[in-house]
């Protein structure tokens, strides 16, 4: 059973709501930063439940946590996603990401977990700039007549961009990322189309 790839993890024999799957994130998550966290989950032995995707940590020895929640079901994989801030005033220790939350005894699969540093490096990512929806964007292939325009067709928000008059596979919408991307680093990239 999996959302993508070849496998997922199944959580069983849970005695409490807080029991689930976790990963130690020490040395990878930093204090006073914002992260977009995400996982995909599916229930095995219940129709519906709430899943918590939590970052748990200690701030100068005091336990703290922050979480996003989502409703999951047994019929399809559901993404639980949101932005979390790891706010600390002292030393950050014992950092972990945990997928838990359904009632004791409820079994569920978890797949494709991530914790990505915010903010998004792409400027005007949803084409929502009120004065100029195409701000920071241009057509890749403009010399060949490729055009981009704001459209009311959208995945979220109020608008998207429409690419037309494309003559090649490489023609589309682009953004100059100089000064924002660095060499020898790994990035998670995504878009809806």
mmCIF file of C-alpha atoms in Angstrom, residues 60-183:
data_model
loop_
_atom_site.group_PDB
_atom_site.id
_atom_site.type_symbol
_atom_site.label_atom_id
_atom_site.label_comp_id
_atom_site.label_asym_id
_atom_site.label_seq_id
_atom_site.Cartn_x
_atom_site.Cartn_y
_atom_site.Cartn_z
ATOM 1 C CA UNK A 60 15.716 25.114 27.022
ATOM 2 C CA UNK A 61 14.469 21.770 28.328
ATOM 3 C CA UNK A 62 10.739 22.637 28.245
ATOM 4 C CA UNK A 63 8.589 20.459 25.967
ATOM 5 C CA UNK A 64 6.806 22.285 23.131
ATOM 6 C CA UNK A 65 5.089 21.369 19.882
ATOM 7 C CA UNK A 66 3.297 22.826 16.907
ATOM 8 C CA UNK A 67 1.057 20.951 14.478
ATOM 9 C CA UNK A 68 -1.216 20.915 11.471
ATOM 10 C CA UNK A 69 -4.222 18.604 11.256
ATOM 11 C CA UNK A 70 -6.196 17.043 8.463
ATOM 12 C CA UNK A 71 -9.075 14.620 7.972
ATOM 13 C CA UNK A 72 -8.077 11.274 6.450
ATOM 14 C CA UNK A 73 -10.155 8.281 5.285
ATOM 15 C CA UNK A 74 -9.817 4.650 4.201
ATOM 16 C CA UNK A 75 -10.872 5.135 0.577
ATOM 17 C CA UNK A 76 -8.030 7.300 -0.722
ATOM 18 C CA UNK A 77 -4.710 8.865 0.225
ATOM 19 C CA UNK A 78 -5.069 12.364 1.693
ATOM 20 C CA UNK A 79 -2.393 15.025 2.045
ATOM 21 C CA UNK A 80 -1.995 16.736 5.423
ATOM 22 C CA UNK A 81 -0.029 19.937 4.897
ATOM 23 C CA UNK A 82 0.582 23.306 6.489
ATOM 24 C CA UNK A 83 3.081 25.892 7.696
ATOM 25 C CA UNK A 84 4.618 25.604 11.170
ATOM 26 C CA UNK A 85 6.922 27.928 13.108
ATOM 27 C CA UNK A 86 9.497 26.490 15.508
ATOM 28 C CA UNK A 87 9.676 29.391 17.973
ATOM 29 C CA UNK A 88 12.296 29.190 20.711
ATOM 30 C CA UNK A 89 13.851 31.571 23.217
ATOM 31 C CA UNK A 90 16.600 29.205 24.394
ATOM 32 C CA UNK A 91 18.426 26.099 23.171
ATOM 33 C CA UNK A 92 16.543 23.924 20.671
ATOM 34 C CA UNK A 93 16.874 20.181 21.408
ATOM 35 C CA UNK A 94 15.018 16.890 20.931
ATOM 36 C CA UNK A 95 13.434 17.908 17.623
ATOM 37 C CA UNK A 96 11.186 15.356 15.894
ATOM 38 C CA UNK A 97 8.432 15.232 13.282
ATOM 39 C CA UNK A 98 5.514 12.956 14.195
ATOM 40 C CA UNK A 99 2.438 11.720 12.307
ATOM 41 C CA UNK A 100 -0.151 10.698 14.930
ATOM 42 C CA UNK A 101 -3.576 11.718 16.181
ATOM 43 C CA UNK A 102 -6.278 9.133 15.401
ATOM 44 C CA UNK A 103 -7.919 7.409 18.375
ATOM 45 C CA UNK A 104 -6.089 4.501 20.027
ATOM 46 C CA UNK A 105 -6.380 1.298 17.990
ATOM 47 C CA UNK A 106 -6.833 3.066 14.665
ATOM 48 C CA UNK A 107 -4.308 1.846 12.090
ATOM 49 C CA UNK A 108 -3.078 3.976 9.219
ATOM 50 C CA UNK A 109 -0.464 4.232 6.498
ATOM 51 C CA UNK A 110 1.854 7.245 6.082
ATOM 52 C CA UNK A 111 3.881 8.110 2.970
ATOM 53 C CA UNK A 112 5.834 10.960 1.339
ATOM 54 C CA UNK A 113 6.688 13.051 4.406
ATOM 55 C CA UNK A 114 8.510 16.370 4.046
ATOM 56 C CA UNK A 115 9.559 19.436 6.014
ATOM 57 C CA UNK A 116 10.708 22.277 3.760
ATOM 58 C CA UNK A 117 12.081 25.633 4.858
ATOM 59 C CA UNK A 118 9.800 28.566 4.187
ATOM 60 C CA UNK A 119 9.504 31.041 2.598
ATOM 61 C CA UNK A 120 8.923 29.918 -0.957
ATOM 62 C CA UNK A 121 11.891 31.078 -3.050
ATOM 63 C CA UNK A 122 9.612 31.659 -6.056
ATOM 64 C CA UNK A 123 8.284 35.221 -6.136
ATOM 65 C CA UNK A 124 4.571 35.774 -6.805
ATOM 66 C CA UNK A 125 4.101 31.968 -6.931
ATOM 67 C CA UNK A 126 0.321 32.001 -7.369
ATOM 68 C CA UNK A 127 0.199 34.935 -9.814
ATOM 69 C CA UNK A 128 -1.821 36.781 -7.166
ATOM 70 C CA UNK A 129 -0.031 40.162 -7.205
ATOM 71 C CA UNK A 130 -2.930 42.635 -7.231
ATOM 72 C CA UNK A 131 -1.215 45.187 -9.491
ATOM 73 C CA UNK A 132 0.475 42.805 -11.898
ATOM 74 C CA UNK A 133 -0.276 39.083 -11.794
ATOM 75 C CA UNK A 134 2.697 38.399 -14.074
ATOM 76 C CA UNK A 135 5.141 40.273 -11.821
ATOM 77 C CA UNK A 136 8.489 38.385 -11.740
ATOM 78 C CA UNK A 137 7.373 36.049 -14.561
ATOM 79 C CA UNK A 138 8.127 35.992 -18.296
ATOM 80 C CA UNK A 139 7.591 33.738 -21.299
ATOM 81 C CA UNK A 140 10.354 31.274 -22.123
ATOM 82 C CA UNK A 141 10.345 31.548 -25.914
ATOM 83 C CA UNK A 142 9.040 35.094 -26.252
ATOM 84 C CA UNK A 143 11.128 35.588 -29.415
ATOM 85 C CA UNK A 144 9.181 32.710 -30.972
ATOM 86 C CA UNK A 145 5.841 34.317 -30.118
ATOM 87 C CA UNK A 146 5.067 32.479 -26.894
ATOM 88 C CA UNK A 147 2.607 34.442 -24.766
ATOM 89 C CA UNK A 148 1.587 34.191 -21.121
ATOM 90 C CA UNK A 149 -1.521 35.778 -19.643
ATOM 91 C CA UNK A 150 -3.462 35.772 -16.401
ATOM 92 C CA UNK A 151 -6.416 33.378 -16.338
ATOM 93 C CA UNK A 152 -9.382 32.887 -13.991
ATOM 94 C CA UNK A 153 -8.868 29.113 -14.295
ATOM 95 C CA UNK A 154 -7.046 28.191 -11.101
ATOM 96 C CA UNK A 155 -6.018 25.462 -8.672
ATOM 97 C CA UNK A 156 -6.225 27.842 -5.690
ATOM 98 C CA UNK A 157 -6.386 31.568 -5.042
ATOM 99 C CA UNK A 158 -7.919 33.813 -7.694
ATOM 100 C CA UNK A 159 -5.878 33.175 -10.842
ATOM 101 C CA UNK A 160 -3.255 31.207 -12.729
ATOM 102 C CA UNK A 161 -1.132 31.791 -15.833
ATOM 103 C CA UNK A 162 -2.018 30.509 -19.318
ATOM 104 C CA UNK A 163 0.798 29.670 -21.773
ATOM 105 C CA UNK A 164 -0.142 29.855 -25.467
ATOM 106 C CA UNK A 165 1.487 29.931 -28.930
ATOM 107 C CA UNK A 166 4.122 27.395 -27.878
ATOM 108 C CA UNK A 167 6.281 26.096 -30.722
ATOM 109 C CA UNK A 168 8.570 23.768 -28.725
ATOM 110 C CA UNK A 169 8.449 21.535 -25.631
ATOM 111 C CA UNK A 170 10.810 23.939 -23.838
ATOM 112 C CA UNK A 171 8.505 26.942 -24.289
ATOM 113 C CA UNK A 172 6.510 27.984 -21.220
ATOM 114 C CA UNK A 173 6.527 30.296 -18.233
ATOM 115 C CA UNK A 174 9.764 31.106 -16.404
ATOM 116 C CA UNK A 175 11.239 33.118 -13.554
ATOM 117 C CA UNK A 176 14.831 34.268 -13.073
ATOM 118 C CA UNK A 177 16.068 32.698 -9.822
ATOM 119 C CA UNK A 178 19.480 34.387 -9.655
ATOM 120 C CA UNK A 179 20.397 35.438 -6.102
ATOM 121 C CA UNK A 180 17.887 32.942 -4.659
ATOM 122 C CA UNK A 181 19.159 29.490 -5.637
ATOM 123 C CA UNK A 182 22.624 28.319 -4.627
ATOM 124 C CA UNK A 183 24.932 25.714 -6.129
#
